[in-house]
mmCIF file with all atom_site columns, C-alpha atoms in Angstrom:
data_model
loop_
_atom_site.group_PDB
_atom_site.id
_atom_site.type_symbol
_atom_site.label_atom_id
_atom_site.label_alt_id
_atom_site.label_comp_id
_atom_site.label_asym_id
_atom_site.label_entity_id
_atom_site.label_seq_id
_atom_site.pdbx_PDB_ins_code
_atom_site.Cartn_x
_atom_site.Cartn_y
_atom_site.Cartn_z
_atom_site.occupancy
_atom_site.B_iso_or_equiv
_atom_site.pdbx_formal_charge
_atom_site.auth_seq_id
_atom_site.auth_comp_id
_atom_site.auth_asym_id
_atom_site.auth_atom_id
_atom_site.pdbx_PDB_model_num
ATOM 1   C CA . MET A 1 1   ? -38.568 -19.845 -17.348 1.00 82.00 ? 1   MET A CA 1
ATOM 2   C CA . TYR A 1 2   ? -42.109 -20.683 -16.174 1.00 79.00 ? 2   TYR A CA 1
ATOM 3   C CA . PHE A 1 3   ? -45.080 -20.386 -18.512 1.00 77.00 ? 3   PHE A CA 1
ATOM 4   C CA . ASP A 1 4   ? -48.469 -21.807 -19.461 1.00 74.00 ? 4   ASP A CA 1
ATOM 5   C CA . THR A 1 5   ? -48.658 -24.269 -22.347 1.00 73.00 ? 5   THR A CA 1
ATOM 6   C CA . THR A 1 6   ? -51.796 -24.297 -24.509 1.00 70.00 ? 6   THR A CA 1
ATOM 7   C CA . VAL A 1 7   ? -52.513 -27.420 -26.576 1.00 67.00 ? 7   VAL A CA 1
ATOM 8   C CA . GLY A 1 8   ? -54.824 -27.933 -29.537 1.00 62.00 ? 8   GLY A CA 1
ATOM 9   C CA . ASP A 1 9   ? -58.015 -28.301 -27.507 1.00 62.00 ? 9   ASP A CA 1
ATOM 10  C CA . SER A 1 10  ? -57.288 -24.993 -25.743 1.00 64.00 ? 10  SER A CA 1
ATOM 11  C CA . SER A 1 11  ? -56.476 -26.670 -22.427 1.00 68.00 ? 11  SER A CA 1
ATOM 12  C CA . THR A 1 12  ? -53.518 -25.231 -20.522 1.00 74.00 ? 12  THR A CA 1
ATOM 13  C CA . SER A 1 13  ? -50.856 -26.637 -18.230 1.00 76.00 ? 13  SER A CA 1
ATOM 14  C CA . ASN A 1 14  ? -47.917 -25.242 -16.304 1.00 79.00 ? 14  ASN A CA 1
ATOM 15  C CA . SER A 1 15  ? -44.495 -25.744 -17.901 1.00 78.00 ? 15  SER A CA 1
ATOM 16  C CA . SER A 1 16  ? -40.923 -24.672 -17.352 1.00 84.00 ? 16  SER A CA 1
ATOM 17  C CA . ALA A 1 17  ? -37.645 -24.686 -19.248 1.00 88.00 ? 17  ALA A CA 1
ATOM 18  C CA . LEU A 1 18  ? -34.051 -23.727 -18.561 1.00 90.00 ? 18  LEU A CA 1
ATOM 19  C CA . VAL A 1 19  ? -33.053 -20.851 -20.833 1.00 87.00 ? 19  VAL A CA 1
ATOM 20  C CA . VAL A 1 20  ? -30.090 -18.506 -20.948 1.00 84.00 ? 20  VAL A CA 1
ATOM 21  C CA . PHE A 1 21  ? -30.739 -14.846 -21.597 1.00 79.00 ? 21  PHE A CA 1
ATOM 22  C CA . GLY A 1 22  ? -29.181 -11.456 -20.998 1.00 76.00 ? 22  GLY A CA 1
ATOM 23  C CA . CYS A 1 23  ? -29.002 -7.920  -22.329 1.00 73.00 ? 23  CYS A CA 1
ATOM 24  C CA . SER A 1 24  ? -26.535 -5.642  -24.069 1.00 71.00 ? 24  SER A CA 1
ATOM 25  C CA . THR A 1 25  ? -25.827 -1.956  -23.675 1.00 73.00 ? 25  THR A CA 1
ATOM 26  C CA . SER A 1 26  ? -24.183 -1.314  -27.039 1.00 71.00 ? 26  SER A CA 1
ATOM 27  C CA . GLN A 1 27  ? -24.343 -2.849  -30.503 1.00 66.00 ? 27  GLN A CA 1
ATOM 28  C CA . THR A 1 28  ? -22.569 -1.681  -33.640 1.00 68.00 ? 28  THR A CA 1
ATOM 29  C CA . GLY A 1 29  ? -22.713 -2.429  -37.335 1.00 63.00 ? 29  GLY A CA 1
ATOM 30  C CA . ASP A 1 30  ? -25.312 -2.239  -40.086 1.00 59.00 ? 30  ASP A CA 1
ATOM 31  C CA . LEU A 1 31  ? -28.742 -3.778  -39.467 1.00 56.00 ? 31  LEU A CA 1
ATOM 32  C CA . THR A 1 32  ? -28.570 -5.827  -42.667 1.00 55.00 ? 32  THR A CA 1
ATOM 33  C CA . LYS A 1 33  ? -25.257 -7.479  -41.726 1.00 59.00 ? 33  LYS A CA 1
ATOM 34  C CA . SER A 1 34  ? -25.311 -11.005 -40.326 1.00 56.00 ? 34  SER A CA 1
ATOM 35  C CA . GLU A 1 35  ? -23.486 -9.986  -37.148 1.00 55.00 ? 35  GLU A CA 1
ATOM 36  C CA . ARG A 1 36  ? -26.473 -7.790  -36.252 1.00 53.00 ? 36  ARG A CA 1
ATOM 37  C CA . ALA A 1 37  ? -28.848 -10.772 -36.533 1.00 51.00 ? 37  ALA A CA 1
ATOM 38  C CA . VAL A 1 38  ? -27.596 -12.635 -33.467 1.00 51.00 ? 38  VAL A CA 1
ATOM 39  C CA . ASP A 1 39  ? -30.807 -12.620 -31.446 1.00 53.00 ? 39  ASP A CA 1
ATOM 40  C CA . GLY A 1 40  ? -32.735 -9.486  -32.357 1.00 57.00 ? 40  GLY A CA 1
ATOM 41  C CA . ILE A 1 41  ? -33.576 -6.428  -30.295 1.00 62.00 ? 41  ILE A CA 1
ATOM 42  C CA . PHE A 1 42  ? -36.172 -8.420  -28.321 1.00 67.00 ? 42  PHE A CA 1
ATOM 43  C CA . GLY A 1 43  ? -34.351 -11.750 -28.273 1.00 69.00 ? 43  GLY A CA 1
ATOM 44  C CA . LEU A 1 44  ? -36.538 -13.346 -30.940 1.00 77.00 ? 44  LEU A CA 1
ATOM 45  C CA . GLY A 1 45  ? -33.956 -13.880 -33.668 1.00 75.00 ? 45  GLY A CA 1
ATOM 46  C CA . GLN A 1 46  ? -33.300 -17.120 -35.565 1.00 75.00 ? 46  GLN A CA 1
ATOM 47  C CA . GLN A 1 47  ? -29.890 -17.864 -34.081 1.00 74.00 ? 47  GLN A CA 1
ATOM 48  C CA . GLY A 1 48  ? -29.395 -20.601 -31.488 1.00 77.00 ? 48  GLY A CA 1
ATOM 49  C CA . LEU A 1 49  ? -29.113 -18.327 -28.467 1.00 76.00 ? 49  LEU A CA 1
ATOM 50  C CA . SER A 1 50  ? -32.528 -16.681 -28.870 1.00 81.00 ? 50  SER A CA 1
ATOM 51  C CA . VAL A 1 51  ? -35.240 -17.719 -26.413 1.00 83.00 ? 51  VAL A CA 1
ATOM 52  C CA . VAL A 1 52  ? -37.406 -19.105 -29.236 1.00 85.00 ? 52  VAL A CA 1
ATOM 53  C CA . SER A 1 53  ? -34.558 -21.280 -30.545 1.00 86.00 ? 53  SER A CA 1
ATOM 54  C CA . GLN A 1 54  ? -33.691 -22.538 -27.056 1.00 89.00 ? 54  GLN A CA 1
ATOM 55  C CA . LEU A 1 55  ? -37.271 -23.600 -26.356 1.00 88.00 ? 55  LEU A CA 1
ATOM 56  C CA . PHE A 1 56  ? -37.471 -25.324 -29.740 1.00 90.00 ? 56  PHE A CA 1
ATOM 57  C CA . SER A 1 57  ? -34.188 -27.197 -29.252 1.00 91.00 ? 57  SER A CA 1
ATOM 58  C CA . GLN A 1 58  ? -35.498 -28.563 -25.935 1.00 90.00 ? 58  GLN A CA 1
ATOM 59  C CA . GLY A 1 59  ? -38.745 -29.724 -27.532 1.00 88.00 ? 59  GLY A CA 1
ATOM 60  C CA . VAL A 1 60  ? -40.767 -27.353 -25.378 1.00 85.00 ? 60  VAL A CA 1
ATOM 61  C CA . ALA A 1 61  ? -42.357 -25.234 -28.126 1.00 84.00 ? 61  ALA A CA 1
ATOM 62  C CA . PRO A 1 62  ? -42.524 -25.144 -31.938 1.00 85.00 ? 62  PRO A CA 1
ATOM 63  C CA . ASN A 1 63  ? -39.982 -22.940 -33.670 1.00 85.00 ? 63  ASN A CA 1
ATOM 64  C CA . ALA A 1 64  ? -42.468 -20.104 -34.058 1.00 84.00 ? 64  ALA A CA 1
ATOM 65  C CA . PHE A 1 65  ? -43.667 -16.997 -32.277 1.00 83.00 ? 65  PHE A CA 1
ATOM 66  C CA . SER A 1 66  ? -46.071 -14.126 -32.774 1.00 82.00 ? 66  SER A CA 1
ATOM 67  C CA . HIS A 1 67  ? -46.761 -10.833 -31.107 1.00 80.00 ? 67  HIS A CA 1
ATOM 68  C CA . CYS A 1 68  ? -49.278 -8.039  -31.300 1.00 77.00 ? 68  CYS A CA 1
ATOM 69  C CA . LEU A 1 69  ? -48.269 -4.773  -29.688 1.00 71.00 ? 69  LEU A CA 1
ATOM 70  C CA . ASN A 1 70  ? -51.128 -2.584  -28.564 1.00 67.00 ? 70  ASN A CA 1
ATOM 71  C CA . GLY A 1 71  ? -51.792 0.892   -29.924 1.00 60.00 ? 71  GLY A CA 1
ATOM 72  C CA . ASP A 1 72  ? -50.961 4.286   -28.504 1.00 61.00 ? 72  ASP A CA 1
ATOM 73  C CA . ASN A 1 73  ? -53.200 4.129   -25.446 1.00 66.00 ? 73  ASN A CA 1
ATOM 74  C CA . GLY A 1 74  ? -51.734 2.423   -22.425 1.00 65.00 ? 74  GLY A CA 1
ATOM 75  C CA . GLY A 1 75  ? -49.401 -0.113  -24.012 1.00 67.00 ? 75  GLY A CA 1
ATOM 76  C CA . GLY A 1 76  ? -50.133 -3.793  -23.558 1.00 72.00 ? 76  GLY A CA 1
ATOM 77  C CA . GLY A 1 77  ? -50.320 -6.504  -26.202 1.00 77.00 ? 77  GLY A CA 1
ATOM 78  C CA . ILE A 1 78  ? -49.561 -10.210 -26.408 1.00 80.00 ? 78  ILE A CA 1
ATOM 79  C CA . LEU A 1 79  ? -46.541 -12.426 -27.061 1.00 80.00 ? 79  LEU A CA 1
ATOM 80  C CA . VAL A 1 80  ? -46.960 -16.092 -28.012 1.00 81.00 ? 80  VAL A CA 1
ATOM 81  C CA . LEU A 1 81  ? -44.024 -18.519 -28.125 1.00 81.00 ? 81  LEU A CA 1
ATOM 82  C CA . GLY A 1 82  ? -45.090 -21.343 -30.424 1.00 81.00 ? 82  GLY A CA 1
ATOM 83  C CA . GLN A 1 83  ? -48.004 -21.593 -32.828 1.00 79.00 ? 83  GLN A CA 1
ATOM 84  C CA . ILE A 1 84  ? -51.351 -19.828 -32.539 1.00 76.00 ? 84  ILE A CA 1
ATOM 85  C CA . VAL A 1 85  ? -54.304 -22.126 -31.871 1.00 72.00 ? 85  VAL A CA 1
ATOM 86  C CA . GLU A 1 86  ? -56.625 -20.468 -34.384 1.00 76.00 ? 86  GLU A CA 1
ATOM 87  C CA . PRO A 1 87  ? -58.172 -21.759 -37.632 1.00 77.00 ? 87  PRO A CA 1
ATOM 88  C CA . ASN A 1 88  ? -57.677 -20.230 -41.077 1.00 81.00 ? 88  ASN A CA 1
ATOM 89  C CA . ILE A 1 89  ? -54.216 -18.811 -40.424 1.00 83.00 ? 89  ILE A CA 1
ATOM 90  C CA . VAL A 1 90  ? -52.285 -18.338 -43.663 1.00 84.00 ? 90  VAL A CA 1
ATOM 91  C CA . TYR A 1 91  ? -48.514 -18.838 -43.622 1.00 84.00 ? 91  TYR A CA 1
ATOM 92  C CA . THR A 1 92  ? -45.718 -17.695 -45.902 1.00 88.00 ? 92  THR A CA 1
ATOM 93  C CA . PRO A 1 93  ? -42.396 -19.575 -45.803 1.00 88.00 ? 93  PRO A CA 1
ATOM 94  C CA . LEU A 1 94  ? -39.177 -18.003 -44.604 1.00 88.00 ? 94  LEU A CA 1
ATOM 95  C CA . VAL A 1 95  ? -36.302 -17.788 -47.057 1.00 88.00 ? 95  VAL A CA 1
ATOM 96  C CA . PRO A 1 96  ? -33.858 -20.496 -45.878 1.00 85.00 ? 96  PRO A CA 1
ATOM 97  C CA . SER A 1 97  ? -30.238 -19.866 -44.852 1.00 81.00 ? 97  SER A CA 1
ATOM 98  C CA . GLN A 1 98  ? -30.793 -16.192 -44.016 1.00 81.00 ? 98  GLN A CA 1
ATOM 99  C CA . PRO A 1 99  ? -29.691 -14.545 -40.748 1.00 78.00 ? 99  PRO A CA 1
ATOM 100 C CA . HIS A 1 100 ? -32.787 -12.324 -40.606 1.00 81.00 ? 100 HIS A CA 1
ATOM 101 C CA . TYR A 1 101 ? -36.473 -13.129 -41.066 1.00 86.00 ? 101 TYR A CA 1
ATOM 102 C CA . ASN A 1 102 ? -36.487 -12.881 -44.854 1.00 89.00 ? 102 ASN A CA 1
ATOM 103 C CA . ILE A 1 103 ? -39.727 -13.625 -46.686 1.00 91.00 ? 103 ILE A CA 1
ATOM 104 C CA . ASN A 1 104 ? -40.722 -13.600 -50.363 1.00 93.00 ? 104 ASN A CA 1
ATOM 105 C CA . LEU A 1 105 ? -42.674 -10.430 -51.087 1.00 94.00 ? 105 LEU A CA 1
ATOM 106 C CA . GLN A 1 106 ? -44.102 -10.877 -54.584 1.00 94.00 ? 106 GLN A CA 1
ATOM 107 C CA . SER A 1 107 ? -46.180 -7.767  -55.219 1.00 95.00 ? 107 SER A CA 1
ATOM 108 C CA . ILE A 1 108 ? -47.945 -4.749  -53.720 1.00 95.00 ? 108 ILE A CA 1
ATOM 109 C CA . SER A 1 109 ? -51.576 -3.867  -54.420 1.00 96.00 ? 109 SER A CA 1
ATOM 110 C CA . VAL A 1 110 ? -53.435 -0.599  -53.835 1.00 96.00 ? 110 VAL A CA 1
ATOM 111 C CA . ASN A 1 111 ? -57.230 -0.824  -53.773 1.00 94.00 ? 111 ASN A CA 1
ATOM 112 C CA . GLY A 1 112 ? -56.961 -4.339  -55.153 1.00 94.00 ? 112 GLY A CA 1
ATOM 113 C CA . GLN A 1 113 ? -54.886 -3.286  -58.164 1.00 95.00 ? 113 GLN A CA 1
ATOM 114 C CA . GLU A 1 114 ? -51.436 -4.855  -58.382 1.00 96.00 ? 114 GLU A CA 1
ATOM 115 C CA . LEU A 1 115 ? -48.731 -2.250  -58.976 1.00 96.00 ? 115 LEU A CA 1
ATOM 116 C CA . SER A 1 116 ? -46.418 -2.483  -61.954 1.00 95.00 ? 116 SER A CA 1
ATOM 117 C CA . ILE A 1 117 ? -43.199 -3.351  -60.119 1.00 94.00 ? 117 ILE A CA 1
ATOM 118 C CA . ASP A 1 118 ? -40.513 -5.647  -61.512 1.00 92.00 ? 118 ASP A CA 1
ATOM 119 C CA . PRO A 1 119 ? -40.661 -8.832  -59.350 1.00 89.00 ? 119 PRO A CA 1
ATOM 120 C CA . SER A 1 120 ? -36.855 -8.928  -59.294 1.00 90.00 ? 120 SER A CA 1
ATOM 121 C CA . VAL A 1 121 ? -36.976 -5.890  -56.993 1.00 90.00 ? 121 VAL A CA 1
ATOM 122 C CA . PHE A 1 122 ? -38.362 -8.157  -54.256 1.00 89.00 ? 122 PHE A CA 1
ATOM 123 C CA . ALA A 1 123 ? -36.077 -11.162 -54.843 1.00 87.00 ? 123 ALA A CA 1
ATOM 124 C CA . THR A 1 124 ? -33.719 -12.224 -52.046 1.00 86.00 ? 124 THR A CA 1
ATOM 125 C CA . SER A 1 125 ? -29.985 -12.125 -52.758 1.00 83.00 ? 125 SER A CA 1
ATOM 126 C CA . THR A 1 126 ? -26.804 -11.129 -50.961 1.00 78.00 ? 126 THR A CA 1
ATOM 127 C CA . ASN A 1 127 ? -27.626 -7.413  -51.139 1.00 78.00 ? 127 ASN A CA 1
ATOM 128 C CA . GLN A 1 128 ? -31.421 -7.234  -51.233 1.00 83.00 ? 128 GLN A CA 1
ATOM 129 C CA . GLY A 1 129 ? -34.574 -8.852  -49.938 1.00 87.00 ? 129 GLY A CA 1
ATOM 130 C CA . THR A 1 130 ? -37.584 -8.337  -47.682 1.00 89.00 ? 130 THR A CA 1
ATOM 131 C CA . ILE A 1 131 ? -37.058 -8.485  -43.917 1.00 86.00 ? 131 ILE A CA 1
ATOM 132 C CA . PHE A 1 132 ? -39.569 -8.546  -41.066 1.00 84.00 ? 132 PHE A CA 1
ATOM 133 C CA . ASP A 1 133 ? -38.088 -6.744  -38.070 1.00 79.00 ? 133 ASP A CA 1
ATOM 134 C CA . SER A 1 134 ? -39.816 -6.108  -34.731 1.00 73.00 ? 134 SER A CA 1
ATOM 135 C CA . GLY A 1 135 ? -37.411 -3.318  -33.802 1.00 71.00 ? 135 GLY A CA 1
ATOM 136 C CA . THR A 1 136 ? -38.118 -1.131  -36.833 1.00 73.00 ? 136 THR A CA 1
ATOM 137 C CA . THR A 1 137 ? -40.652 1.669   -36.458 1.00 71.00 ? 137 THR A CA 1
ATOM 138 C CA . LEU A 1 138 ? -41.360 2.380   -40.126 1.00 77.00 ? 138 LEU A CA 1
ATOM 139 C CA . ALA A 1 139 ? -41.599 0.272   -43.277 1.00 82.00 ? 139 ALA A CA 1
ATOM 140 C CA . TYR A 1 140 ? -38.835 1.026   -45.779 1.00 84.00 ? 140 TYR A CA 1
ATOM 141 C CA . LEU A 1 141 ? -39.174 0.327   -49.501 1.00 88.00 ? 141 LEU A CA 1
ATOM 142 C CA . ALA A 1 142 ? -36.557 0.307   -52.223 1.00 86.00 ? 142 ALA A CA 1
ATOM 143 C CA . GLU A 1 143 ? -36.931 3.173   -54.686 1.00 86.00 ? 143 GLU A CA 1
ATOM 144 C CA . GLU A 1 144 ? -38.208 0.890   -57.463 1.00 89.00 ? 144 GLU A CA 1
ATOM 145 C CA . ALA A 1 145 ? -41.144 -0.082  -55.234 1.00 90.00 ? 145 ALA A CA 1
ATOM 146 C CA . TYR A 1 146 ? -41.516 3.156   -53.285 1.00 88.00 ? 146 TYR A CA 1
ATOM 147 C CA . ASP A 1 147 ? -42.117 5.462   -56.262 1.00 89.00 ? 147 ASP A CA 1
ATOM 148 C CA . PRO A 1 148 ? -45.000 3.489   -57.850 1.00 93.00 ? 148 PRO A CA 1
ATOM 149 C CA . PHE A 1 149 ? -46.448 2.918   -54.380 1.00 92.00 ? 149 PHE A CA 1
ATOM 150 C CA . VAL A 1 150 ? -46.604 6.651   -53.645 1.00 89.00 ? 150 VAL A CA 1
ATOM 151 C CA . THR A 1 151 ? -47.985 7.366   -57.126 1.00 91.00 ? 151 THR A CA 1
ATOM 152 C CA . ALA A 1 152 ? -50.777 4.821   -56.640 1.00 93.00 ? 152 ALA A CA 1
ATOM 153 C CA . ILE A 1 153 ? -51.703 6.297   -53.259 1.00 91.00 ? 153 ILE A CA 1
ATOM 154 C CA . MET A 1 154 ? -51.871 9.806   -54.720 1.00 88.00 ? 154 MET A CA 1
ATOM 155 C CA . GLN A 1 155 ? -54.108 8.602   -57.555 1.00 92.00 ? 155 GLN A CA 1
ATOM 156 C CA . ALA A 1 156 ? -56.443 6.766   -55.192 1.00 92.00 ? 156 ALA A CA 1
ATOM 157 C CA . VAL A 1 157 ? -56.961 9.348   -52.438 1.00 89.00 ? 157 VAL A CA 1
ATOM 158 C CA . SER A 1 158 ? -60.163 11.319  -52.154 1.00 84.00 ? 158 SER A CA 1
ATOM 159 C CA . PRO A 1 159 ? -60.276 14.626  -54.101 1.00 86.00 ? 159 PRO A CA 1
ATOM 160 C CA . SER A 1 160 ? -60.730 16.371  -50.753 1.00 83.00 ? 160 SER A CA 1
ATOM 161 C CA . VAL A 1 161 ? -57.169 15.424  -49.744 1.00 86.00 ? 161 VAL A CA 1
ATOM 162 C CA . ARG A 1 162 ? -54.540 18.097  -50.311 1.00 85.00 ? 162 ARG A CA 1
ATOM 163 C CA . PRO A 1 163 ? -51.044 16.762  -51.149 1.00 83.00 ? 163 PRO A CA 1
ATOM 164 C CA . LEU A 1 164 ? -48.034 18.412  -49.494 1.00 81.00 ? 164 LEU A CA 1
ATOM 165 C CA . LEU A 1 165 ? -44.302 17.904  -49.195 1.00 79.00 ? 165 LEU A CA 1
ATOM 166 C CA . SER A 1 166 ? -42.517 17.920  -45.846 1.00 76.00 ? 166 SER A CA 1
ATOM 167 C CA . LYS A 1 167 ? -38.721 17.600  -45.930 1.00 75.00 ? 167 LYS A CA 1
ATOM 168 C CA . GLY A 1 168 ? -39.068 15.876  -49.285 1.00 74.00 ? 168 GLY A CA 1
ATOM 169 C CA . ASN A 1 169 ? -41.634 13.353  -48.039 1.00 75.00 ? 169 ASN A CA 1
ATOM 170 C CA . PRO A 1 170 ? -45.151 13.148  -49.526 1.00 78.00 ? 170 PRO A CA 1
ATOM 171 C CA . CYS A 1 171 ? -47.755 14.221  -47.004 1.00 83.00 ? 171 CYS A CA 1
ATOM 172 C CA . TYR A 1 172 ? -51.466 14.951  -47.097 1.00 84.00 ? 172 TYR A CA 1
ATOM 173 C CA . LEU A 1 173 ? -53.798 17.445  -45.466 1.00 84.00 ? 173 LEU A CA 1
ATOM 174 C CA . THR A 1 174 ? -57.293 16.143  -44.802 1.00 82.00 ? 174 THR A CA 1
ATOM 175 C CA . THR A 1 175 ? -60.181 16.841  -42.474 1.00 79.00 ? 175 THR A CA 1
ATOM 176 C CA . PHE A 1 176 ? -61.839 13.501  -43.263 1.00 79.00 ? 176 PHE A CA 1
ATOM 177 C CA . SER A 1 177 ? -61.232 10.149  -41.630 1.00 83.00 ? 177 SER A CA 1
ATOM 178 C CA . VAL A 1 178 ? -58.200 8.512   -43.229 1.00 84.00 ? 178 VAL A CA 1
ATOM 179 C CA . SER A 1 179 ? -60.110 5.228   -43.484 1.00 87.00 ? 179 SER A CA 1
ATOM 180 C CA . VAL A 1 180 ? -62.507 6.990   -45.864 1.00 86.00 ? 180 VAL A CA 1
ATOM 181 C CA . ALA A 1 181 ? -60.051 9.187   -47.763 1.00 88.00 ? 181 ALA A CA 1
ATOM 182 C CA . PHE A 1 182 ? -57.237 6.663   -48.362 1.00 91.00 ? 182 PHE A CA 1
ATOM 183 C CA . PRO A 1 183 ? -57.124 3.210   -50.013 1.00 93.00 ? 183 PRO A CA 1
ATOM 184 C CA . LEU A 1 184 ? -56.310 -0.222  -48.630 1.00 95.00 ? 184 LEU A CA 1
ATOM 185 C CA . VAL A 1 185 ? -52.839 -1.592  -49.370 1.00 95.00 ? 185 VAL A CA 1
ATOM 186 C CA . SER A 1 186 ? -51.962 -5.286  -49.672 1.00 95.00 ? 186 SER A CA 1
ATOM 187 C CA . LEU A 1 187 ? -48.521 -6.840  -49.364 1.00 94.00 ? 187 LEU A CA 1
ATOM 188 C CA . ASN A 1 188 ? -48.668 -10.117 -51.275 1.00 96.00 ? 188 ASN A CA 1
ATOM 189 C CA . PHE A 1 189 ? -46.300 -12.905 -50.219 1.00 95.00 ? 189 PHE A CA 1
ATOM 190 C CA . ALA A 1 190 ? -45.445 -16.395 -51.406 1.00 93.00 ? 190 ALA A CA 1
ATOM 191 C CA . GLY A 1 191 ? -47.979 -19.072 -50.526 1.00 90.00 ? 191 GLY A CA 1
ATOM 192 C CA . SER A 1 192 ? -50.979 -16.865 -51.392 1.00 91.00 ? 192 SER A CA 1
ATOM 193 C CA . ALA A 1 193 ? -50.534 -14.951 -48.145 1.00 92.00 ? 193 ALA A CA 1
ATOM 194 C CA . SER A 1 194 ? -51.538 -11.284 -48.164 1.00 94.00 ? 194 SER A CA 1
ATOM 195 C CA . MET A 1 195 ? -51.236 -8.679  -45.444 1.00 92.00 ? 195 MET A CA 1
ATOM 196 C CA . THR A 1 196 ? -53.888 -5.977  -45.793 1.00 93.00 ? 196 THR A CA 1
ATOM 197 C CA . LEU A 1 197 ? -52.893 -2.587  -44.442 1.00 92.00 ? 197 LEU A CA 1
ATOM 198 C CA . LYS A 1 198 ? -55.511 -0.054  -43.457 1.00 91.00 ? 198 LYS A CA 1
ATOM 199 C CA . PRO A 1 199 ? -54.633 3.628   -43.981 1.00 90.00 ? 199 PRO A CA 1
ATOM 200 C CA . GLU A 1 200 ? -53.844 3.899   -40.275 1.00 85.00 ? 200 GLU A CA 1
ATOM 201 C CA . ASP A 1 201 ? -51.163 1.230   -40.789 1.00 85.00 ? 201 ASP A CA 1
ATOM 202 C CA . TYR A 1 202 ? -49.161 3.068   -43.451 1.00 86.00 ? 202 TYR A CA 1
ATOM 203 C CA . LEU A 1 203 ? -49.815 6.697   -42.494 1.00 85.00 ? 203 LEU A CA 1
ATOM 204 C CA . LEU A 1 204 ? -48.359 8.766   -39.672 1.00 80.00 ? 204 LEU A CA 1
ATOM 205 C CA . GLN A 1 205 ? -50.551 11.437  -38.133 1.00 77.00 ? 205 GLN A CA 1
ATOM 206 C CA . GLN A 1 206 ? -49.158 14.862  -37.269 1.00 72.00 ? 206 GLN A CA 1
ATOM 207 C CA . ASN A 1 207 ? -51.583 16.869  -35.154 1.00 64.00 ? 207 ASN A CA 1
ATOM 208 C CA . PHE A 1 208 ? -55.116 16.221  -36.372 1.00 52.00 ? 208 PHE A CA 1
ATOM 209 C CA . VAL A 1 209 ? -55.206 16.694  -40.132 1.00 48.00 ? 209 VAL A CA 1
ATOM 210 C CA . PHE A 1 210 ? -51.657 16.182  -41.371 1.00 52.00 ? 210 PHE A CA 1
ATOM 211 C CA . GLU A 1 211 ? -50.904 12.692  -42.663 1.00 56.00 ? 211 GLU A CA 1
ATOM 212 C CA . ALA A 1 212 ? -47.471 11.545  -43.861 1.00 60.00 ? 212 ALA A CA 1
ATOM 213 C CA . LEU A 1 213 ? -46.637 8.308   -45.631 1.00 65.00 ? 213 LEU A CA 1
ATOM 214 C CA . ALA A 1 214 ? -44.905 5.910   -43.254 1.00 59.00 ? 214 ALA A CA 1
ATOM 215 C CA . SER A 1 215 ? -42.967 4.104   -45.988 1.00 64.00 ? 215 SER A CA 1
ATOM 216 C CA . LYS A 1 216 ? -39.676 5.678   -47.022 1.00 59.00 ? 216 LYS A CA 1
ATOM 217 C CA . ASN A 1 217 ? -36.931 4.869   -49.483 1.00 60.00 ? 217 ASN A CA 1
ATOM 218 C CA . SER A 1 218 ? -34.774 2.135   -47.991 1.00 54.00 ? 218 SER A CA 1
ATOM 219 C CA . ARG A 1 219 ? -31.688 3.374   -46.161 1.00 47.00 ? 219 ARG A CA 1
ATOM 220 C CA . PHE A 1 220 ? -30.549 -0.166  -45.385 1.00 46.00 ? 220 PHE A CA 1
ATOM 221 C CA . GLY A 1 221 ? -29.364 -1.012  -48.880 1.00 47.00 ? 221 GLY A CA 1
ATOM 222 C CA . ARG A 1 222 ? -30.439 -0.115  -52.360 1.00 46.00 ? 222 ARG A CA 1
ATOM 223 C CA . LYS A 1 223 ? -33.007 -2.879  -52.653 1.00 50.00 ? 223 LYS A CA 1
ATOM 224 C CA . THR A 1 224 ? -33.757 -3.903  -49.092 1.00 50.00 ? 224 THR A CA 1
ATOM 225 C CA . LYS A 1 225 ? -37.408 -3.866  -48.068 1.00 55.00 ? 225 LYS A CA 1
ATOM 226 C CA . LEU A 1 226 ? -37.741 -3.573  -44.294 1.00 58.00 ? 226 LEU A CA 1
ATOM 227 C CA . ILE A 1 227 ? -41.176 -4.196  -42.819 1.00 59.00 ? 227 ILE A CA 1
ATOM 228 C CA . SER A 1 228 ? -41.920 -3.253  -39.231 1.00 57.00 ? 228 SER A CA 1
ATOM 229 C CA . ALA A 1 229 ? -43.341 -6.232  -37.378 1.00 54.00 ? 229 ALA A CA 1
#
């Protein structure tokens, strides 16, 4: 593998490393099981055979990565193996000894107001926890978090928004910009790290005026929170 290495002063140099990689055509089993956490759908898992782990074991790059996939128009985006050379980045620790990227979600806020959700709902154990997953399209919440989340959104939306139900899912009809009609949502993690979601981040648009919540009851276990990365 050949790549550019960026150091702290933003200077770059050419580097290379010997890595082993491949692809699969079929994979079975439940996403939350450890056997499905071998390397991840994009080869960025925590196990030793992932590209990130191989580069780290050779001392080529820190055991970290980040990516930002572009929006709907034209694809694109960026993938960084190693740490980002930017100030003021806030980190939240990974839960140790977990096959997936488990983190400690502590609370959810809507318009700056923390929702009344039992913190034990977010705690990591053998059958529950919060997982970041790059191969998941939607964000899935356990029922104990999903219900108060939806209620808070409905209470905070503009009076001009008309609530609907589509196949049992809460949806909204609006002719206004969603950034005006809907509130900000914050996912609050350990280490005072918060991820602020704009309405466009947690809503799915159908046609021009039909908006559906992108967070659904978890189908990966009763109390598994799955966050699309």
